[in-house]
Coordinates of C-alpha atoms in Angstrom, one line a residue:
M27 CA 17.1 23.8 34.3
A28 CA 14.9 25.1 37.8
D29 CA 16.4 28.6 39.1
G30 CA 17.2 26.3 42.5
K31 CA 19.5 23.8 41.3
G32 CA 19.3 22.6 45.2
D33 CA 16.2 22.5 45.2
V34 CA 14.2 19.2 46.2
V35 CA 11.9 17.2 44.4
L36 CA 11.9 14.1 45.8
S37 CA 12.7 13.1 49.5
I38 CA 12.4 9.1 50.8
R39 CA 12.5 9.5 54.5
G40 CA 12.9 6.6 56.2
M41 CA 11.7 3.4 53.7
S42 CA 11.7 -0.1 55.3
K43 CA 10.4 -3.1 53.7
S44 CA 11.0 -6.7 54.5
F45 CA 9.5 -10.0 52.9
G46 CA 8.6 -12.5 55.6
R47 CA 12.3 -12.7 57.4
N48 CA 13.8 -11.1 54.8
R49 CA 14.4 -7.1 55.0
V50 CA 15.0 -6.1 52.0
L51 CA 15.8 -2.5 52.6
D52 CA 16.2 -0.6 56.0
H53 CA 15.2 2.7 56.6
I54 CA 17.0 4.7 53.7
N55 CA 17.1 8.0 53.4
L56 CA 16.7 10.2 50.2
D57 CA 16.9 13.1 48.4
L58 CA 16.2 13.6 44.5
K59 CA 17.0 17.2 42.8
R60 CA 15.1 19.2 40.9
G61 CA 16.2 18.7 37.1
S62 CA 19.3 16.2 38.3
I63 CA 20.3 13.2 37.4
M64 CA 21.0 10.9 40.3
G65 CA 22.2 7.6 39.2
L66 CA 21.2 4.3 41.2
M67 CA 23.5 1.3 41.8
G68 CA 23.8 -1.6 43.9
E69 CA 24.4 -5.5 43.4
N70 CA 21.0 -7.9 42.7
G71 CA 19.6 -7.7 45.4
A72 CA 21.0 -4.8 46.8
G73 CA 17.4 -3.7 46.9
K74 CA 17.4 -1.3 44.1
S75 CA 14.1 -2.6 42.3
T76 CA 11.9 -2.8 45.9
M77 CA 12.5 1.2 46.5
M78 CA 11.3 1.7 42.9
K79 CA 8.2 -0.2 43.7
C80 CA 7.0 1.4 47.2
L81 CA 7.6 4.1 45.8
F82 CA 5.6 3.6 42.5
G83 CA 2.7 1.4 45.0
T84 CA 3.6 -1.7 43.2
Y85 CA 4.9 -2.7 46.9
Q86 CA 3.8 -0.8 50.5
K87 CA 6.8 0.4 52.2
D88 CA 6.1 -1.6 56.0
E89 CA 8.0 2.0 57.3
G90 CA 8.5 5.6 56.1
K91 CA 7.5 8.4 54.3
I92 CA 7.4 9.5 50.3
Y93 CA 7.4 13.4 50.1
L94 CA 7.0 14.9 46.5
N95 CA 7.8 18.8 46.4
G96 CA 7.3 18.6 49.9
K97 CA 3.8 17.1 49.9
E98 CA 3.6 13.4 51.6
I99 CA 2.5 11.2 49.1
S100 CA 1.4 7.3 48.8
F101 CA 0.5 5.6 46.0
S102 CA -1.8 3.0 44.9
G103 CA -0.3 1.3 42.5
P104 CA 1.7 3.0 38.8
K105 CA -1.1 4.5 37.5
D106 CA -1.6 6.2 40.2
A107 CA 2.1 6.8 40.2
L108 CA 1.9 7.9 36.5
E109 CA -0.9 10.6 37.0
N110 CA 0.6 12.2 39.5
G111 CA 4.4 13.2 38.0
I112 CA 6.1 10.0 38.7
A113 CA 6.8 8.0 35.5
M114 CA 9.4 4.9 35.0
V115 CA 10.8 3.2 32.1
H116 CA 11.0 -1.3 33.0
Q117 CA 14.3 -3.2 31.7
E118 CA 11.7 -6.0 29.8
L119 CA 9.6 -3.4 28.1
N120 CA 5.6 -4.2 29.2
Q121 CA 4.2 -3.4 25.8
C122 CA 1.4 -4.7 24.0
L123 CA 3.6 -5.7 20.6
E124 CA 0.2 -6.4 18.0
R125 CA -0.6 -2.2 18.5
S126 CA 0.7 0.4 17.0
V127 CA 2.8 2.8 18.2
T128 CA 0.2 5.7 19.4
D129 CA -2.1 3.1 20.7
N130 CA 0.5 2.1 23.8
L131 CA 1.6 5.9 23.9
F132 CA -2.2 6.4 24.5
L133 CA -2.9 2.7 26.7
G134 CA -5.3 3.2 29.4
R135 CA -6.4 6.6 28.6
Y136 CA -8.0 7.3 24.7
P137 CA -9.0 10.7 24.5
T138 CA -12.9 11.0 23.4
N139 CA -14.2 13.3 21.4
S140 CA -17.4 14.6 22.1
V141 CA -19.5 12.2 21.7
G142 CA -17.7 9.5 22.9
I143 CA -15.6 7.6 20.2
V144 CA -10.9 7.6 20.2
D145 CA -10.6 11.0 19.5
E146 CA -7.9 9.0 17.0
G147 CA -7.1 12.2 15.3
G148 CA -6.0 13.8 17.8
M149 CA -4.2 10.9 19.5
K150 CA -1.9 10.5 16.3
R151 CA -1.6 15.3 16.8
K152 CA -0.7 14.2 20.0
A153 CA 2.0 11.7 19.4
A154 CA 3.6 13.0 16.4
E155 CA 4.1 16.1 18.5
L156 CA 5.1 14.7 21.3
F157 CA 8.6 12.6 19.6
R158 CA 9.2 16.2 16.8
K159 CA 9.6 17.7 20.3
L160 CA 11.7 14.8 21.1
G161 CA 13.4 14.5 17.5
M162 CA 12.4 11.5 17.0
T163 CA 11.6 9.8 13.5
V164 CA 9.2 7.1 14.2
N165 CA 5.8 5.6 12.0
L166 CA 3.5 6.1 14.7
S167 CA 1.1 3.4 12.7
Q168 CA 3.1 0.5 12.7
P169 CA 2.8 -2.2 14.8
M170 CA 5.7 -2.6 18.0
R171 CA 6.9 -5.6 17.1
N172 CA 8.4 -4.1 14.1
M173 CA 10.1 -2.0 16.4
S174 CA 14.0 -2.9 17.4
V175 CA 14.0 -2.7 21.5
S176 CA 15.9 0.6 21.3
Q177 CA 13.4 2.1 19.4
R178 CA 11.0 0.2 21.6
Q179 CA 13.1 1.6 25.2
M180 CA 12.3 5.3 23.1
C181 CA 8.6 4.9 22.8
E182 CA 8.2 3.8 26.7
I183 CA 10.6 7.6 27.6
A184 CA 8.6 9.2 25.2
K185 CA 5.1 7.7 26.9
A186 CA 6.4 9.1 30.7
I187 CA 7.0 11.9 29.1
S188 CA 3.6 12.4 27.8
Y189 CA 2.1 12.4 30.9
N190 CA 4.2 15.3 32.4
S191 CA 6.2 14.0 34.6
Q192 CA 8.5 15.5 36.9
V193 CA 10.4 12.3 38.4
I194 CA 11.4 9.5 35.4
V195 CA 13.0 6.2 36.9
L196 CA 15.2 4.3 34.2
D197 CA 16.2 0.7 34.6
E198 CA 18.9 -0.7 32.6
P199 CA 17.7 1.8 29.6
T200 CA 21.1 0.7 27.9
S201 CA 21.2 -2.8 28.6
S202 CA 20.0 -3.4 24.4
L203 CA 22.1 -0.5 23.2
T204 CA 24.0 0.0 20.5
V205 CA 27.5 3.3 21.4
Q206 CA 25.3 5.0 18.8
E207 CA 21.8 4.8 20.4
V208 CA 23.2 5.3 24.1
A209 CA 24.9 8.5 22.5
K210 CA 20.4 9.4 21.9
L211 CA 19.6 8.6 24.7
F212 CA 21.7 10.3 26.5
E213 CA 21.1 13.7 24.3
M214 CA 17.9 12.5 25.2
M215 CA 18.0 12.7 29.1
R216 CA 20.3 15.8 29.1
M217 CA 17.2 17.7 27.2
L218 CA 14.6 16.9 29.9
K219 CA 16.9 17.9 32.7
E220 CA 17.6 21.4 31.0
Q221 CA 14.2 21.1 31.2
G222 CA 13.9 20.5 35.0
I223 CA 12.5 17.1 34.5
S224 CA 14.9 14.8 37.1
L225 CA 16.0 11.5 36.6
I226 CA 16.9 8.3 38.5
Y227 CA 19.1 6.6 36.3
I228 CA 19.7 2.7 37.3
S229 CA 22.3 1.1 35.9
H230 CA 25.5 -1.4 36.3
K231 CA 27.5 0.8 33.7
M232 CA 30.2 2.3 35.2
D233 CA 31.3 4.0 32.6
E234 CA 28.0 5.5 31.4
I235 CA 27.2 6.8 35.4
F236 CA 29.7 8.9 35.6
E237 CA 28.9 10.8 31.7
I238 CA 26.0 11.0 32.8
C239 CA 24.8 11.4 36.5
D240 CA 25.2 14.9 38.7
E241 CA 25.2 12.5 42.1
I242 CA 25.8 8.7 42.7
S243 CA 23.5 6.7 45.6
V244 CA 24.7 3.3 46.4
L245 CA 23.0 0.1 47.8
R246 CA 24.4 -2.6 49.6
D247 CA 21.6 -5.6 51.0
G248 CA 18.7 -2.3 51.2
N249 CA 20.9 -0.4 53.7
L250 CA 21.7 3.4 51.6
V251 CA 25.7 3.1 52.3
M252 CA 26.8 6.0 50.1
T253 CA 25.6 9.0 48.5
K254 CA 28.1 11.2 46.6
S255 CA 28.6 13.9 43.3
S256 CA 29.9 11.7 40.5
K257 CA 32.5 14.9 40.0
D258 CA 33.6 13.6 44.0
T259 CA 34.5 9.8 43.9
N260 CA 35.1 6.8 40.7
M261 CA 35.0 3.4 40.6
N262 CA 37.0 1.5 42.7
E263 CA 35.5 3.5 45.5
L264 CA 32.1 3.1 43.9
I265 CA 32.6 -1.0 43.7
T266 CA 34.1 -1.1 46.8
A267 CA 30.7 0.2 48.1
M268 CA 28.4 -2.3 45.9
V269 CA 30.4 -5.4 47.2
G270 CA 32.5 -3.9 50.3
R271 CA 35.6 -4.8 48.7
S272 CA 37.9 -3.7 46.1
L273 CA 37.9 -5.7 42.5
E274 CA 41.6 -4.9 41.2
S275 CA 40.2 -5.5 37.9
R276 CA 37.0 -5.5 35.8
F277 CA 38.0 -8.9 34.3
P278 CA 40.1 -11.8 35.2
P279 CA 42.8 -12.4 33.0
V280 CA 41.5 -14.8 29.9
D281 CA 44.7 -17.7 30.5
N282 CA 42.2 -20.7 29.1
V283 CA 44.6 -21.9 25.8
P284 CA 42.4 -22.9 23.0
G285 CA 42.9 -25.8 21.5
G286 CA 42.2 -27.6 17.8
T287 CA 38.6 -26.5 16.2
I288 CA 35.7 -28.0 17.7
L289 CA 33.3 -26.7 15.7
S290 CA 32.7 -25.7 12.1
V291 CA 30.4 -22.9 10.9
Q292 CA 30.1 -22.9 6.6
H293 CA 28.3 -20.8 4.8
L294 CA 25.3 -20.9 7.1
S295 CA 22.3 -18.8 5.8
T296 CA 19.0 -18.3 7.6
K297 CA 15.5 -18.7 5.4
F298 CA 13.6 -15.9 7.0
A299 CA 13.9 -12.5 7.8
P300 CA 16.4 -11.0 9.7
H301 CA 18.4 -12.7 7.1
L302 CA 21.9 -15.0 7.7
Q303 CA 24.0 -14.0 4.3
D304 CA 26.6 -17.0 3.8
V305 CA 28.2 -17.1 7.4
T306 CA 31.1 -18.9 7.7
F307 CA 33.5 -19.7 10.8
D308 CA 35.8 -22.8 12.6
V309 CA 35.6 -22.2 16.9
R310 CA 38.2 -24.6 18.9
E311 CA 38.0 -26.0 22.2
G312 CA 38.3 -24.6 24.7
E313 CA 37.7 -21.0 23.1
I314 CA 36.0 -18.0 24.1
F315 CA 34.2 -16.5 20.7
G316 CA 32.2 -13.2 20.9
L317 CA 31.1 -12.2 18.5
Y318 CA 30.1 -8.3 18.1
G319 CA 27.9 -5.5 15.6
L320 CA 25.2 -3.5 16.3
V321 CA 21.6 -4.2 17.6
G322 CA 19.9 -6.4 14.2
A323 CA 23.1 -7.9 13.1
G324 CA 22.4 -11.1 13.3
R325 CA 23.8 -12.2 16.3
T326 CA 21.0 -13.5 18.3
E327 CA 19.5 -15.0 15.1
L328 CA 23.7 -17.0 14.3
L329 CA 23.3 -18.4 18.3
E330 CA 19.8 -19.4 17.3
T331 CA 20.5 -21.0 13.6
I332 CA 23.1 -23.2 15.2
F333 CA 20.7 -24.4 18.2
G334 CA 18.8 -25.6 15.8
V335 CA 15.3 -22.5 16.7
R336 CA 15.6 -20.8 13.5
T337 CA 15.4 -22.2 9.7
R338 CA 18.3 -22.7 8.1
A339 CA 18.3 -22.0 4.2
A340 CA 21.7 -23.1 3.2
G341 CA 24.6 -24.4 5.1
R342 CA 26.3 -27.0 7.6
V343 CA 27.0 -27.1 10.8
Y344 CA 29.8 -29.8 12.1
F345 CA 30.4 -30.8 15.3
K346 CA 34.0 -32.8 16.5
D347 CA 33.6 -33.4 12.2
R348 CA 30.1 -34.6 12.4
L349 CA 27.4 -32.4 10.8
M350 CA 24.7 -31.5 13.1
N351 CA 22.0 -29.1 11.3
F352 CA 19.7 -29.6 14.5
N353 CA 16.4 -29.0 13.6
S354 CA 15.3 -28.7 17.1
A355 CA 17.0 -27.0 20.7
K356 CA 16.1 -30.4 21.8
E357 CA 18.5 -32.2 19.0
A358 CA 21.4 -29.6 19.7
I359 CA 21.0 -30.5 24.2
E360 CA 21.1 -33.9 23.6
H361 CA 24.4 -33.2 21.4
G362 CA 26.1 -30.8 25.1
F363 CA 25.0 -27.3 23.3
A364 CA 23.3 -25.2 25.9
M365 CA 22.0 -21.2 25.2
I366 CA 21.5 -18.8 27.7
T367 CA 19.5 -16.6 25.6
E368 CA 19.3 -12.2 25.7
E369 CA 15.6 -12.3 27.1
R370 CA 15.1 -14.1 30.4
K371 CA 11.5 -13.9 31.3
A372 CA 10.3 -14.5 27.6
N373 CA 11.8 -17.8 26.9
G374 CA 14.4 -18.5 29.6
L375 CA 12.9 -19.2 32.6
F376 CA 9.3 -20.4 33.7
L377 CA 7.8 -17.5 35.8
K378 CA 5.2 -19.3 37.9
C379 CA 7.9 -21.8 39.5
D380 CA 10.5 -22.6 42.2
L381 CA 14.3 -22.4 41.9
T382 CA 14.4 -26.4 41.9
F383 CA 12.1 -26.7 38.8
N384 CA 13.8 -23.4 37.0
T385 CA 17.3 -25.3 38.0
T386 CA 16.8 -28.6 36.9
I387 CA 14.4 -28.4 34.2
A388 CA 17.1 -28.9 31.0
S389 CA 18.0 -32.2 32.8
L390 CA 14.7 -34.5 34.4
E391 CA 17.1 -37.7 33.2
Q392 CA 19.7 -37.4 36.0
Y393 CA 17.1 -36.9 38.9
K394 CA 15.2 -40.4 38.1
V395 CA 14.6 -43.0 40.9
G396 CA 13.3 -46.1 39.1
P397 CA 10.5 -44.6 36.6
A398 CA 9.7 -41.2 38.9
L399 CA 11.8 -38.1 39.5
S400 CA 13.7 -37.9 42.9
N401 CA 12.3 -34.8 44.7
P402 CA 15.2 -34.8 47.7
K403 CA 18.0 -34.9 44.2
M404 CA 16.3 -32.2 42.8
V405 CA 16.4 -30.0 45.6
K406 CA 20.3 -31.1 46.8
A407 CA 21.0 -30.4 42.8
T408 CA 19.5 -27.3 43.1
G409 CA 21.4 -26.2 46.5
K410 CA 24.5 -27.2 44.8
E411 CA 24.0 -24.7 42.1
I412 CA 23.1 -21.7 44.5
K413 CA 26.2 -22.6 46.6
T414 CA 28.2 -22.3 43.5
M415 CA 26.8 -19.4 41.6
R416 CA 26.1 -17.6 44.9
T417 CA 22.4 -17.2 44.5
K418 CA 20.6 -14.4 46.4
C419 CA 17.9 -16.4 47.6
M420 CA 15.9 -17.9 51.2
G421 CA 16.3 -21.5 48.9
P422 CA 15.9 -24.4 46.4
D423 CA 11.9 -23.8 47.2
D424 CA 12.0 -19.4 46.2
M425 CA 9.6 -18.5 43.4
I426 CA 11.9 -17.4 40.6
T427 CA 10.0 -14.1 40.8
S428 CA 10.9 -13.1 44.2
L429 CA 14.7 -13.0 42.6
S430 CA 16.7 -10.3 41.9
G431 CA 17.2 -9.9 37.9
G432 CA 20.7 -10.8 37.7
N433 CA 20.3 -13.7 40.3
Q434 CA 17.6 -14.8 37.9
Q435 CA 20.4 -14.9 35.5
K436 CA 22.4 -17.0 37.2
V437 CA 19.7 -19.7 37.7
I438 CA 19.9 -19.7 34.5
F439 CA 23.3 -20.3 34.1
G440 CA 23.0 -23.3 36.7
K441 CA 20.5 -24.7 34.8
W442 CA 22.7 -25.5 31.6
L443 CA 26.2 -26.2 34.3
E444 CA 23.8 -28.9 34.8
R445 CA 24.2 -30.8 32.3
E446 CA 27.7 -29.9 31.7
P447 CA 28.0 -28.8 28.2
Q448 CA 31.0 -28.9 25.5
I449 CA 29.4 -26.3 24.1
F450 CA 27.9 -23.1 25.6
M451 CA 26.6 -19.7 23.4
M452 CA 25.6 -17.4 25.7
D453 CA 23.6 -14.1 24.5
E454 CA 23.8 -11.2 26.6
P455 CA 24.9 -12.9 29.6
T456 CA 25.9 -10.6 31.7
R457 CA 22.6 -8.1 30.9
G458 CA 21.5 -6.7 33.7
I459 CA 23.7 -7.8 35.8
D460 CA 25.9 -5.9 38.7
V461 CA 29.8 -5.7 38.6
G462 CA 30.6 -8.4 41.4
A463 CA 27.9 -10.6 40.5
K464 CA 30.0 -10.0 36.4
Y465 CA 33.6 -10.7 38.1
E466 CA 32.0 -13.7 39.4
I467 CA 30.8 -14.8 35.4
Y468 CA 34.0 -13.9 34.0
E469 CA 35.8 -16.2 36.0
L470 CA 33.2 -18.7 35.7
I471 CA 33.4 -18.4 31.4
I472 CA 37.2 -18.4 32.3
K473 CA 37.1 -21.6 34.2
M474 CA 34.7 -23.3 31.7
A475 CA 37.2 -23.1 28.2
K476 CA 39.9 -23.8 30.9
Q477 CA 38.3 -27.3 31.5
G478 CA 37.4 -27.7 27.2
K479 CA 34.8 -26.6 27.3
T480 CA 34.0 -24.1 24.5
I481 CA 31.8 -21.0 24.3
I482 CA 30.3 -18.6 22.2
V483 CA 29.1 -14.7 23.5
V484 CA 27.4 -12.2 22.5
S485 CA 27.9 -9.3 23.9
S486 CA 26.7 -5.4 23.7
E487 CA 29.1 -4.2 25.7
M488 CA 33.1 -3.2 23.5
P489 CA 35.2 -3.4 27.2
E490 CA 33.2 -6.9 27.8
I491 CA 33.6 -8.4 24.5
L492 CA 37.0 -7.1 24.3
G493 CA 37.9 -8.3 27.7
I494 CA 37.1 -11.8 28.3
T495 CA 37.6 -13.5 25.1
N496 CA 40.6 -14.6 23.1
R497 CA 38.7 -13.7 19.4
I498 CA 35.5 -12.5 17.9
G499 CA 33.9 -11.8 15.4
V500 CA 32.0 -9.0 14.5
M501 CA 28.8 -9.5 12.8
S502 CA 26.9 -6.7 9.9
N503 CA 23.7 -6.6 8.8
G504 CA 23.4 -10.6 9.1
Y505 CA 26.5 -10.7 7.3
L506 CA 30.3 -12.0 9.0
S507 CA 32.3 -8.6 8.2
G508 CA 35.8 -10.0 10.7
I509 CA 37.2 -11.7 12.7
V510 CA 39.6 -10.2 14.9
N511 CA 42.4 -11.6 17.5
T512 CA 41.3 -9.6 20.9
A513 CA 44.7 -8.9 21.4
E514 CA 45.0 -7.3 18.7
T515 CA 42.2 -5.4 18.4
D516 CA 40.7 -1.9 19.6
Q517 CA 37.3 -0.4 20.2
E518 CA 37.6 1.6 16.7
E519 CA 38.4 -1.8 14.9
L520 CA 35.2 -3.1 16.1
L521 CA 33.0 0.0 14.9
R522 CA 34.1 -0.6 11.5
L523 CA 33.0 -4.3 10.7
S524 CA 30.6 -3.7 12.3
A525 CA 29.5 -0.8 9.6
K526 CA 31.0 -2.5 6.9
Y527 CA 27.3 -3.8 5.6
L528 CA 25.1 -1.0 6.5

């Protein structure tokens, strides 16, 4: 670590930013010490992403100054920031999936030899040396598409380090990582910290913030409301700072009473990799059924196969004792099934459209007046879901891209709630959502279950899967390794089951 532990490497003074009438940042003052890890927390829409985009030059700030090593800086864009020692690893990775690891590492800055030809050998040597220093074993020639989300995330961190960055911002880096992968990431972060590199760690996961961060700063409604040493604060104080109120518990009481079997999955296997193997289980009416497992265990593939978007090789799905082997998502939707996907930007949203379009797209028939769609009916329905989900926005005609990630997730929830589904499958539904909004989502899930809706929820967060479910099915390498009653299990049993077929 750098000698002067109190030495400030990055200083933000009086930063403000508005979008029209909406003031997103209000005179932010923030100092980041050299060789330290700062946790940055706040509800969705609090201004975290906007502050980072102003730092990187993606947005131009309205007021304020930024200093790096005591020198005032103002970047014209992310490339300028990277070349001057500030890097960011985004939650939603932007990589060329058909290109190799080495290509992605050097995109936009291919080294050339004396005759101007790309130096492939030099690139591979530099890449191999970088990953060796980081203690990572990576096949440099494989396409990025063949790697898991966690491996791709590690490659993005390696790329940030390769720019000799003094400051690295990590935006929700553990949202798709297993417990073991999080431990590996934290090991890497501590190593970077010892080398004098400073990190800003954006996360909604309280346990991780206290484990890895030296200081914690909290944004609320565009204001910096707290900065404290992690040793001098606690979870309750953080929650109060973030949401302006205290939450007595992280999870509401799970007081739904499941009925009889409504969904039966029998001997389900998939035709194409990654394969599911002979998966059999039943889910009851009004039940919250969790699916846990390591990344790549087959949880998402199971939901997609039931929903009709992945090809079955064998097996049957029965809904209310009727065979429902769906061959498309359209069939599933028409029979009362809904699904929230893990990658909301890739396959959950229409990014070039507004909230009204994204909220009503799955239920267009009910907004017709005669043969034509009624825009007033669509806007009214969108307004209702904005109110129900407490979505932070200016109104139904906002572009979906103007919302924070968590508020985009709320729009997806609203879209499916408009259809009043009977079976609601959710793949990482609280990924990238703050603690206050998470609690609201949990309350909604439990309320739906009490109304007789059946919920199947995938989560990589063990406290979450233990906190909001009635039973948990554990996937391991494409097999269902066991089903446990939530009230009678613990983290150790879930981990043991998740490793059963590895």
